[in-house]
Coordinates of C-alpha atoms in Angstrom, one line a residue:
Chain D
X1 CA 95.1 135.7 114.7
X2 CA 95.8 132.1 114.7
X3 CA 95.8 131.6 111.0
X4 CA 98.7 133.9 110.0
X5 CA 100.7 132.5 112.9
X6 CA 100.1 129.0 111.5
X7 CA 101.0 129.9 108.0
X8 CA 104.3 131.6 109.0
X9 CA 105.0 128.5 111.0
X10 CA 104.5 126.3 107.9
X11 CA 106.5 128.5 105.6
X12 CA 110.0 127.3 106.4
X13 CA 108.8 123.7 106.1
X14 CA 110.3 122.9 102.6
X15 CA 114.0 123.0 103.1
X16 CA 115.9 125.3 100.7
X17 CA 117.1 123.3 97.7
X18 CA 120.5 124.0 96.3
X19 CA 120.2 124.9 92.6
X20 CA 122.2 121.9 91.4
X21 CA 120.0 119.3 93.2
X22 CA 116.5 120.5 92.3
X23 CA 115.5 117.3 90.7
X24 CA 116.1 115.0 93.7
X25 CA 112.8 113.2 94.3
X26 CA 111.7 113.2 97.9
X27 CA 109.2 111.0 99.7
X28 CA 106.1 113.2 100.3
X29 CA 106.1 114.3 103.9
X30 CA 103.2 113.1 106.0
X31 CA 100.6 115.8 106.8
X32 CA 101.3 116.4 110.5
X33 CA 101.5 119.7 112.4
X34 CA 105.0 121.0 111.7
X35 CA 107.0 120.9 114.9
X36 CA 110.6 121.9 115.5
X37 CA 111.6 118.3 116.0
X38 CA 109.8 117.3 112.8
X39 CA 111.7 120.0 110.9
X40 CA 115.0 118.8 112.2
X41 CA 114.1 115.3 111.1
X42 CA 113.1 116.5 107.7
X43 CA 116.3 118.4 107.3
X44 CA 118.3 115.3 108.2
X45 CA 116.3 113.1 105.8
X46 CA 116.8 115.7 103.1
X47 CA 120.6 115.8 103.8
X48 CA 120.8 112.0 103.6
X49 CA 119.1 112.1 100.1
X50 CA 120.7 115.2 98.7
X51 CA 124.2 115.2 100.0
X52 CA 125.6 112.1 98.2
X53 CA 124.7 113.3 94.6
X54 CA 126.0 116.8 95.5
X55 CA 129.3 115.4 96.6
X56 CA 129.7 113.2 93.6
X57 CA 128.9 116.0 91.2
X58 CA 131.4 118.2 93.1
X59 CA 134.1 115.5 92.8
X60 CA 133.4 114.9 89.1
X61 CA 133.5 118.7 88.3
X62 CA 136.8 118.9 90.2
X63 CA 138.3 116.0 88.2
X64 CA 137.1 117.5 85.0
X65 CA 138.6 120.9 85.9
X66 CA 141.9 119.2 86.8
X67 CA 142.1 117.2 83.6
X68 CA 141.1 120.1 81.4
X69 CA 143.8 122.3 83.0
X70 CA 146.6 119.8 82.5
X71 CA 145.5 118.9 78.9
X72 CA 144.7 122.2 77.2
X73 CA 143.1 122.2 73.7
X74 CA 140.5 119.5 74.5
X75 CA 137.1 120.1 76.0
X76 CA 136.7 123.4 78.0
X77 CA 137.0 123.1 81.8
X78 CA 133.9 123.9 84.0
X79 CA 135.3 127.2 84.9
X80 CA 135.8 128.0 81.2
X81 CA 132.2 127.0 80.5
X82 CA 131.0 129.3 83.2
X83 CA 132.9 132.2 81.7
X84 CA 132.0 131.6 78.1
X85 CA 128.3 130.5 78.5
X86 CA 127.3 132.5 81.6
X87 CA 124.7 134.3 79.6
X88 CA 123.1 131.0 78.4
X89 CA 123.1 129.5 81.9
X90 CA 121.7 132.3 83.9
X91 CA 119.2 133.6 81.3
X92 CA 117.2 130.6 80.0
X93 CA 114.2 132.8 79.1
X94 CA 115.6 135.4 76.7
X95 CA 114.0 135.6 73.3
X96 CA 115.5 137.8 70.6
X97 CA 113.4 136.4 67.9
X98 CA 114.2 133.8 65.2
X99 CA 116.3 131.0 66.6
X100 CA 118.1 133.3 69.0
X101 CA 116.3 132.2 72.2
X102 CA 117.1 131.0 75.7
X103 CA 117.5 127.3 76.3
X104 CA 114.1 127.1 78.0
X105 CA 112.4 128.0 74.7
X106 CA 114.4 125.4 72.7
X107 CA 113.6 122.8 75.3
X108 CA 109.9 123.8 75.3
X109 CA 109.7 123.4 71.5
X110 CA 111.3 120.0 71.7
X111 CA 109.0 119.0 74.5
X112 CA 105.9 120.1 72.5
X113 CA 107.0 117.8 69.7
X114 CA 107.6 115.0 72.1
X115 CA 104.1 115.6 73.7
X116 CA 102.4 115.3 70.3
X117 CA 104.4 112.4 68.9
X118 CA 104.5 110.5 72.2
X119 CA 100.7 110.9 72.9
X120 CA 100.0 109.4 69.5
X121 CA 102.4 106.6 70.2
X122 CA 100.8 106.0 73.6
X123 CA 97.2 105.8 72.2
X124 CA 98.1 103.7 69.2
X125 CA 100.6 101.6 71.1
X126 CA 98.2 100.7 73.9
X127 CA 95.4 99.8 71.4
X128 CA 97.8 97.6 69.4
X129 CA 99.2 96.1 72.5
X130 CA 95.8 95.1 73.8
X131 CA 95.0 93.6 70.5
X132 CA 98.3 91.6 70.2
X133 CA 98.1 90.6 73.9
X134 CA 94.5 89.5 73.7
X135 CA 94.3 87.7 70.4
X136 CA 96.5 84.8 69.4
X137 CA 95.8 85.4 65.8
X138 CA 96.7 89.1 66.0
X139 CA 99.9 88.1 67.9
X140 CA 100.9 85.6 65.2
X141 CA 100.2 88.0 62.4
X142 CA 101.7 91.2 63.9
X143 CA 104.4 90.2 66.3
X144 CA 107.0 89.2 63.8
X145 CA 106.5 92.6 62.0
X146 CA 106.9 94.5 65.3
X147 CA 110.0 92.5 66.3
X148 CA 111.7 93.5 63.0
X149 CA 110.6 97.1 62.9
X150 CA 111.4 97.9 66.5
X151 CA 115.1 97.3 65.8
X152 CA 115.2 100.0 63.2
X153 CA 117.1 103.0 64.7
X154 CA 115.1 106.2 65.0
X155 CA 117.2 108.2 62.5
X156 CA 116.8 105.5 59.9
X157 CA 113.1 106.4 59.8
X158 CA 113.8 110.0 59.0
X159 CA 114.5 109.8 55.3
X160 CA 111.5 107.5 54.9
X161 CA 109.2 110.0 56.7
X162 CA 110.7 113.0 54.9
X163 CA 110.0 111.2 51.6
X164 CA 106.5 110.4 52.6
X165 CA 105.5 113.6 54.4
X166 CA 107.7 116.2 52.6
X167 CA 107.8 118.5 55.6
X168 CA 110.2 118.7 58.5
X169 CA 107.9 119.1 61.4
X170 CA 105.5 116.2 60.7
X171 CA 108.6 114.1 59.9
X172 CA 110.1 114.8 63.3
X173 CA 106.7 113.9 64.9
X174 CA 106.6 110.7 63.0
X175 CA 110.1 109.8 64.1
X176 CA 109.1 110.3 67.7
X177 CA 105.9 108.3 67.2
X178 CA 107.6 105.3 65.5
X179 CA 110.4 105.3 68.1
X180 CA 108.2 105.4 71.2
X181 CA 105.5 103.0 70.0
X182 CA 107.4 99.7 70.2
X183 CA 108.0 99.5 73.9
X184 CA 104.4 100.6 74.5
X185 CA 103.0 97.9 72.3
X186 CA 105.3 95.1 73.6
X187 CA 104.8 95.9 77.3
X188 CA 101.1 96.4 77.0
X189 CA 100.8 93.0 75.2
X190 CA 102.9 91.4 78.0
X191 CA 100.6 93.0 80.6
X192 CA 97.5 91.8 78.9
X193 CA 98.8 88.3 78.5
X194 CA 100.0 88.2 82.1
X195 CA 96.6 89.1 83.7
X196 CA 96.6 86.4 86.5
X197 CA 94.3 83.5 85.9
X198 CA 92.7 84.3 89.3
X199 CA 91.5 87.7 88.1
X200 CA 90.2 86.2 84.9
X201 CA 88.3 83.7 87.1
X202 CA 86.9 86.4 89.2
X203 CA 85.6 88.1 86.0
X204 CA 84.1 84.8 84.8
X205 CA 82.4 84.0 88.2
X206 CA 81.0 87.5 88.2
X207 CA 79.9 87.1 84.6
X208 CA 81.4 90.4 83.6
X209 CA 80.5 91.6 80.0
X210 CA 83.5 91.8 77.6
X211 CA 83.5 95.6 78.1
X212 CA 83.2 95.2 81.9
X213 CA 86.1 92.7 81.9
X214 CA 88.2 95.1 79.7
X215 CA 87.7 98.1 81.9
X216 CA 87.4 96.5 85.4
X217 CA 90.0 93.8 85.2
X218 CA 92.2 93.7 82.1
X219 CA 93.1 97.4 81.9
X220 CA 93.9 97.9 85.6
X221 CA 95.8 94.6 85.8
X222 CA 97.9 95.6 82.8
X223 CA 98.4 99.2 83.9
X224 CA 101.8 98.7 85.6
X225 CA 103.1 97.0 82.4
X226 CA 101.6 99.8 80.2
X227 CA 103.4 102.4 82.2
X228 CA 106.7 100.5 82.1
X229 CA 106.3 100.7 78.3
X230 CA 105.3 104.4 78.4
X231 CA 108.3 105.2 80.5
X232 CA 110.8 103.5 78.2
X233 CA 108.9 105.1 75.3
X234 CA 109.2 108.6 76.6
X235 CA 112.9 108.2 77.1
X236 CA 113.4 107.0 73.6
X237 CA 111.3 109.7 72.1
X238 CA 113.4 112.3 73.8
X239 CA 116.5 110.7 72.3
X240 CA 114.8 110.7 68.9
X241 CA 113.7 114.3 68.9
X242 CA 117.2 115.6 69.8
X243 CA 118.7 113.6 67.0
X244 CA 116.1 114.4 64.4
X245 CA 116.1 118.1 65.2
X246 CA 119.9 118.1 64.4
X247 CA 119.0 117.1 60.9
X248 CA 115.8 119.2 60.4
X249 CA 116.8 122.6 61.8
X250 CA 114.5 125.3 63.2
X251 CA 114.0 125.9 66.9
X252 CA 114.6 123.0 69.3
X253 CA 117.2 121.5 71.5
X254 CA 118.8 119.3 68.8
X255 CA 119.0 122.2 66.4
X256 CA 120.6 124.4 69.0
X257 CA 123.3 121.8 69.7
X258 CA 124.0 121.4 66.0
X259 CA 124.0 125.2 65.5
X260 CA 126.5 125.7 68.3
X261 CA 128.7 123.0 66.9
X262 CA 128.9 124.7 63.6
X263 CA 129.7 127.9 65.5
X264 CA 132.4 126.0 67.5
X265 CA 130.8 127.0 70.8
X266 CA 131.5 123.8 72.7
X267 CA 130.7 125.4 76.0
X268 CA 127.2 126.2 74.9
X269 CA 126.8 122.6 73.7
X270 CA 127.8 121.3 77.1
X271 CA 125.3 123.6 78.8
X272 CA 122.6 122.3 76.4
X273 CA 123.6 118.7 77.1
X274 CA 123.0 119.3 80.8
X275 CA 119.5 120.7 79.9
X276 CA 118.8 117.6 77.7
X277 CA 119.8 115.3 80.5
X278 CA 117.8 117.1 83.1
X279 CA 114.7 117.4 80.9
X280 CA 114.9 113.7 80.0
X281 CA 115.2 112.8 83.6
X282 CA 112.2 114.9 84.5
X283 CA 110.2 113.4 81.7
X284 CA 111.0 109.9 82.9
X285 CA 110.1 110.8 86.5
X286 CA 106.9 112.5 85.4
X287 CA 105.6 109.5 83.5
X288 CA 106.7 107.3 86.4
X289 CA 104.7 109.5 88.8
X290 CA 101.6 109.4 86.6
X291 CA 101.9 105.6 86.4
X292 CA 102.1 105.4 90.2
X293 CA 99.0 107.6 90.6
X294 CA 97.0 105.8 87.9
X295 CA 97.8 102.3 88.9
X296 CA 96.9 103.1 92.5
X297 CA 99.1 100.4 94.0
X298 CA 98.2 97.7 91.4
X299 CA 101.8 96.6 91.3
X300 CA 101.9 96.1 95.0
X301 CA 100.4 92.9 96.2
Chain Y
X1 CA 68.2 61.2 96.0
X2 CA 65.5 63.5 94.9
X3 CA 66.3 65.8 97.7
X4 CA 69.7 66.6 96.2
X5 CA 70.2 70.4 95.7
X6 CA 73.6 70.0 94.1
X7 CA 74.1 66.8 92.2
X8 CA 77.4 65.7 90.7
X9 CA 76.5 62.8 88.4
X10 CA 79.1 60.3 87.0
X11 CA 81.5 63.1 86.3
X12 CA 84.8 62.4 84.5
X13 CA 87.4 64.8 83.3
X14 CA 90.1 64.1 80.7
X15 CA 92.7 66.6 79.7
X16 CA 94.2 66.4 76.2
X17 CA 97.4 68.2 75.4
X18 CA 100.2 67.5 72.9
X19 CA 99.1 64.0 72.3
X20 CA 99.1 63.1 76.0
X21 CA 95.7 62.2 77.4
X22 CA 95.4 62.2 81.1
X23 CA 92.2 61.2 83.0
X24 CA 92.0 63.3 86.1
X25 CA 88.6 62.3 87.5
X26 CA 86.5 59.2 86.7
X27 CA 82.9 58.4 87.8
X28 CA 82.5 61.0 90.5
X29 CA 79.0 60.8 92.1
X30 CA 78.0 63.2 94.9
X31 CA 74.7 64.5 96.1
X32 CA 74.6 67.5 98.4
X33 CA 71.4 68.6 100.3
X34 CA 70.5 72.2 100.6
X35 CA 72.2 73.8 103.6
X36 CA 74.7 71.0 103.9
X37 CA 78.4 71.7 104.5
X38 CA 80.5 69.2 102.6
X39 CA 84.3 69.0 102.6
X40 CA 86.4 67.3 100.0
X41 CA 89.7 66.0 101.2
X42 CA 92.5 64.0 99.5
X43 CA 96.2 64.0 98.7
X44 CA 97.8 66.7 96.5
X45 CA 97.0 66.1 92.9
X46 CA 94.0 64.0 93.5
X47 CA 91.8 66.3 91.5
X48 CA 89.9 67.9 94.3
X49 CA 90.5 71.4 92.9
X50 CA 89.4 70.1 89.5
X51 CA 86.2 68.9 91.0
X52 CA 85.5 72.3 92.6
X53 CA 86.3 74.0 89.3
X54 CA 83.7 71.7 87.6
X55 CA 81.0 72.8 90.0
X56 CA 82.1 76.4 89.6
X57 CA 81.9 76.0 85.8
X58 CA 85.4 77.2 85.3
X59 CA 86.2 73.8 83.7
X60 CA 83.9 71.8 81.5
X61 CA 83.1 68.2 82.3
X62 CA 84.2 65.5 79.9
X63 CA 81.5 63.0 80.9
X64 CA 78.6 63.2 83.2
X65 CA 77.0 66.4 84.5
X66 CA 76.9 68.8 87.4
X67 CA 73.3 69.9 88.3
X68 CA 72.5 72.7 90.7
X69 CA 68.9 73.3 91.6
X70 CA 67.7 71.4 88.6
X71 CA 69.9 73.3 86.1
X72 CA 73.0 71.8 84.5
X73 CA 76.2 73.8 85.1
X74 CA 77.7 75.0 81.9
X75 CA 79.6 78.2 82.7
X76 CA 80.8 80.1 85.7
X77 CA 78.3 82.3 87.5
X78 CA 77.6 84.2 90.7
X79 CA 75.1 81.5 92.0
X80 CA 78.2 79.4 92.5
X81 CA 80.5 81.9 94.1
X82 CA 84.1 80.8 94.7
X83 CA 86.4 81.8 97.5
X84 CA 89.7 81.3 95.9
X85 CA 92.8 79.8 97.6
X86 CA 94.8 83.0 97.3
X87 CA 91.9 85.4 97.9
X88 CA 92.0 86.9 94.4
X89 CA 91.0 90.3 95.5
X90 CA 91.7 92.9 92.8
X91 CA 94.6 94.9 94.2
X92 CA 93.6 98.2 92.6
X93 CA 90.3 98.3 94.3
X94 CA 89.6 98.9 98.0
X95 CA 88.1 96.3 100.2
X96 CA 84.7 97.9 99.8
X97 CA 85.1 98.3 96.0
X98 CA 86.0 94.6 95.7
X99 CA 82.8 93.5 97.3
X100 CA 80.8 96.3 95.6
X101 CA 82.0 95.1 92.2
X102 CA 80.3 91.8 92.9
X103 CA 77.2 93.4 94.4
X104 CA 76.8 95.7 91.4
X105 CA 77.3 92.9 89.0
X106 CA 74.7 90.6 90.6
X107 CA 72.1 93.1 91.8
X108 CA 72.2 95.8 89.3
X109 CA 68.7 95.2 88.1
X110 CA 67.1 94.3 91.4
X111 CA 68.6 96.6 94.1
X112 CA 68.8 100.4 94.2
X113 CA 72.1 102.1 94.6
X114 CA 71.6 102.7 98.3
X115 CA 70.5 99.1 98.8
X116 CA 73.6 97.8 97.0
X117 CA 75.7 100.1 99.3
X118 CA 74.0 98.7 102.4
X119 CA 74.3 95.1 101.2
X120 CA 78.0 95.6 100.6
X121 CA 78.5 96.9 104.1
X122 CA 76.2 94.2 105.5
X123 CA 78.4 91.5 104.1
X124 CA 81.6 93.2 105.2
X125 CA 80.1 93.4 108.7
X126 CA 79.3 89.7 108.5
X127 CA 83.0 88.9 108.2
X128 CA 84.0 91.7 110.6
X129 CA 85.8 93.7 108.0
X130 CA 83.7 96.8 107.7
X131 CA 86.4 98.7 109.7
X132 CA 88.9 98.2 106.9
X133 CA 86.5 99.0 104.0
X134 CA 88.7 101.8 102.5
X135 CA 92.0 99.8 102.7
X136 CA 93.5 98.2 99.7
X137 CA 94.2 94.4 99.8
X138 CA 98.0 95.1 100.0
X139 CA 97.4 96.9 103.3
X140 CA 95.6 94.1 105.2
X141 CA 96.8 90.7 106.5
X142 CA 96.3 87.4 104.7
X143 CA 93.5 86.4 107.0
X144 CA 91.7 89.7 106.5
X145 CA 92.0 89.3 102.7
X146 CA 90.4 85.9 102.9
X147 CA 87.6 87.4 105.0
X148 CA 87.0 89.9 102.3
X149 CA 87.1 87.1 99.7
X150 CA 84.4 85.4 101.7
X151 CA 82.3 88.6 102.0
X152 CA 82.6 89.0 98.2
X153 CA 81.3 85.5 97.7
X154 CA 78.5 85.8 100.2
X155 CA 77.4 89.1 98.8
X156 CA 76.5 87.3 95.5
X157 CA 73.9 85.3 97.5
X158 CA 75.1 82.1 95.9
X159 CA 73.1 78.9 95.8
X160 CA 76.3 77.1 96.7
X161 CA 79.4 78.6 98.2
X162 CA 82.6 77.0 96.9
X163 CA 85.7 77.3 99.1
X164 CA 88.9 76.3 97.4
X165 CA 91.4 75.5 100.3
X166 CA 90.4 78.9 101.7
X167 CA 92.7 78.8 104.7
X168 CA 95.6 76.9 103.3
X169 CA 98.0 79.8 103.2
X170 CA 97.2 81.1 106.7
X171 CA 98.9 80.5 110.0
X172 CA 97.2 78.1 112.5
X173 CA 95.8 80.8 114.8
X174 CA 94.4 82.9 111.9
X175 CA 93.0 79.8 110.4
X176 CA 91.2 78.7 113.6
X177 CA 89.7 82.2 113.8
X178 CA 88.4 82.1 110.2
X179 CA 87.0 78.6 110.7
X180 CA 85.0 79.8 113.6
X181 CA 83.7 82.7 111.5
X182 CA 82.7 80.4 108.7
X183 CA 80.8 78.2 111.1
X184 CA 79.0 81.2 112.5
X185 CA 78.1 82.4 109.0
X186 CA 77.0 78.9 108.0
X187 CA 74.8 78.7 111.1
X188 CA 73.3 82.2 110.5
X189 CA 72.7 81.9 106.7
X190 CA 72.4 78.2 106.2
X191 CA 74.4 78.2 102.9
X192 CA 75.1 75.1 101.0
X193 CA 78.9 74.8 101.1
X194 CA 81.4 72.7 99.2
X195 CA 84.9 73.1 100.6
X196 CA 88.3 71.7 99.4
X197 CA 90.8 71.2 102.2
X198 CA 93.8 69.1 103.1
X199 CA 93.4 69.8 106.8
X200 CA 91.8 66.8 108.6
X201 CA 90.7 68.8 111.7
X202 CA 89.3 71.5 109.6
X203 CA 87.2 69.0 107.6
X204 CA 85.9 67.3 110.8
X205 CA 85.1 70.5 112.6
X206 CA 83.3 72.3 109.8
X207 CA 81.6 69.5 107.8
X208 CA 78.4 67.6 107.9
X209 CA 80.0 65.1 105.5
X210 CA 83.6 64.5 104.4
X211 CA 84.2 63.3 100.9
X212 CA 87.5 61.4 100.7
X213 CA 89.2 61.2 97.2
X214 CA 91.4 58.4 96.0
X215 CA 94.7 59.4 94.5
X216 CA 95.0 60.3 90.8
X217 CA 95.2 59.8 87.9
X218 CA 91.6 58.7 87.4
X219 CA 90.7 59.8 91.0
X220 CA 87.3 59.2 92.3
X221 CA 85.4 59.3 95.6
X222 CA 86.9 56.6 97.9
X223 CA 84.7 57.1 100.9
X224 CA 82.1 59.5 102.3
X225 CA 82.0 60.0 106.1
X226 CA 79.1 61.5 108.1
X227 CA 80.3 63.7 110.9
X228 CA 77.8 63.1 113.6
X229 CA 78.3 66.1 115.8
X230 CA 75.8 68.6 117.1
X231 CA 75.9 72.2 116.0
X232 CA 76.9 74.7 117.1
X233 CA 80.3 73.1 117.5
X234 CA 82.8 74.7 119.8
X235 CA 86.4 73.9 119.1
X236 CA 87.4 73.2 122.7
X237 CA 84.3 71.1 123.6
X238 CA 84.2 69.2 120.4
X239 CA 87.7 68.0 119.9
X240 CA 87.5 65.4 122.7
X241 CA 84.0 64.1 121.8
X242 CA 84.1 60.5 120.8
X243 CA 82.3 61.2 117.5
X244 CA 85.0 63.8 116.6
X245 CA 87.9 61.5 117.5
X246 CA 86.3 58.6 115.6
X247 CA 85.7 60.8 112.5
X248 CA 89.2 62.3 112.7
X249 CA 90.7 58.8 113.0
X250 CA 88.7 57.5 110.0
X251 CA 89.9 60.3 107.8
X252 CA 93.5 60.0 108.9
X253 CA 93.4 56.3 108.3
X254 CA 92.0 56.7 104.8
X255 CA 94.6 59.3 103.9
X256 CA 97.4 57.3 105.5
X257 CA 96.6 54.1 103.6
X258 CA 96.7 56.1 100.4
X259 CA 99.9 58.0 101.1
X260 CA 102.3 57.4 98.2
X261 CA 105.0 56.3 100.6
X262 CA 102.8 53.7 102.2
X263 CA 101.7 52.1 99.0
X264 CA 105.3 51.8 97.8
X265 CA 106.3 50.1 101.1
X266 CA 103.4 47.6 100.8
X267 CA 104.3 46.7 97.2

């Protein structure tokens, strides 16, 4: 008897989210019995966080609409986009085979590529970063090379990787890898170099073995830096995949945008850009969240 | 001095860097008996922290030797546990895990898992921090962090406990509280303690002997003062005792005579 009553009580706890603001990050509510007063407080808190961006978005859309109305022939107005691309907006999951898919599938394909390329960049980048941060010799030998290579724009790697790998898909993965790896290497190296002398001394007084020192002190101390690098890296790899897909074709967000450009469907492109932005934002927050969980407050002291 | 447990023998330290040679310590001689509480006091930059780091093994001696229990100190180790000035707790570990890391490292071969758990809690109890064992360092106050730092050092069962200005960053009330705790623990366990401080009252209240350092460069021991006060010492009873007042005066006088401003005025 009591249980169903409780669960119905708890059901209205998450406030309804307007569709446009679903990505607003909220502080996790403390686990207390939900009371009416608490609910009211939550709603107020939610309004304080969600209202400003909703208002700004509204104002921007209005300005855009006004400008597009007075200057016909340029970009389509928001109302025009809604009319032309309604199908694309409300049905992200359709799949008519080939490349005629909903935006969700294009985004998923791009995300899969990012997952593979970025994971490789994270593993290799952290390993190289630890090496460069820990060894003066490795730093002197490798750092100048890194500093030069990291300034090469992602798309400049594409012809090289196509020439070396001959295939589109591995080339796209390589471009992501090579784009994302530099911030990971550099931030990891800084983190390793910046392990406070006090923590090193603790390790020395405790006579930790090299492996013990690595896992118990060095890696946790460098974790916040590593995740800074990973966060920059994942953002850059999302930029890189969109750009490289434009050139490589197939399924994917970048290809979709290029395809719609060739078909002069500007409205669809704007819808796709919104997707690109939201997915990129979600990626960034996701890596940030993982970082906060993994570093367990290492940054706070 | 055959009774000496910790012996610092004619120790000198010279740092060389970029063509500049600076002598920090010269001819430091100090013998510490087992169970003794010795404070080292001096002006900033007199090399007292350097001296502690030598005993800890964190710095190598240039000349002379540090001998603890008949063995020359060559590297850091848990038998010379250090309580660092800024606690140096690992922020990603809980209070319990910080102490447990030290316990696991020192007693892995000799104590069972359950014994190591009990020993960790025992040491947290000793500094009255068992209640916060699951908190992270960022969640507890500065005084509490320093208590945990002391628990971590005590848990290593060190031959000599090295305190590097352990209460320097704390407010006066918290500091007094911790000083009392350290006196209790010293009375209970009888550790040999070497403490760096720049607080005259702290040195007089806690120490059996106070080692006063001359100013650097080439600092050395200027004077050693025996504090002839019965233990246990209670702050409120002791601070009007003639021996306390005399010892306090002697230390203040030594430091005052060597204050940079005084020397300049005399010259």
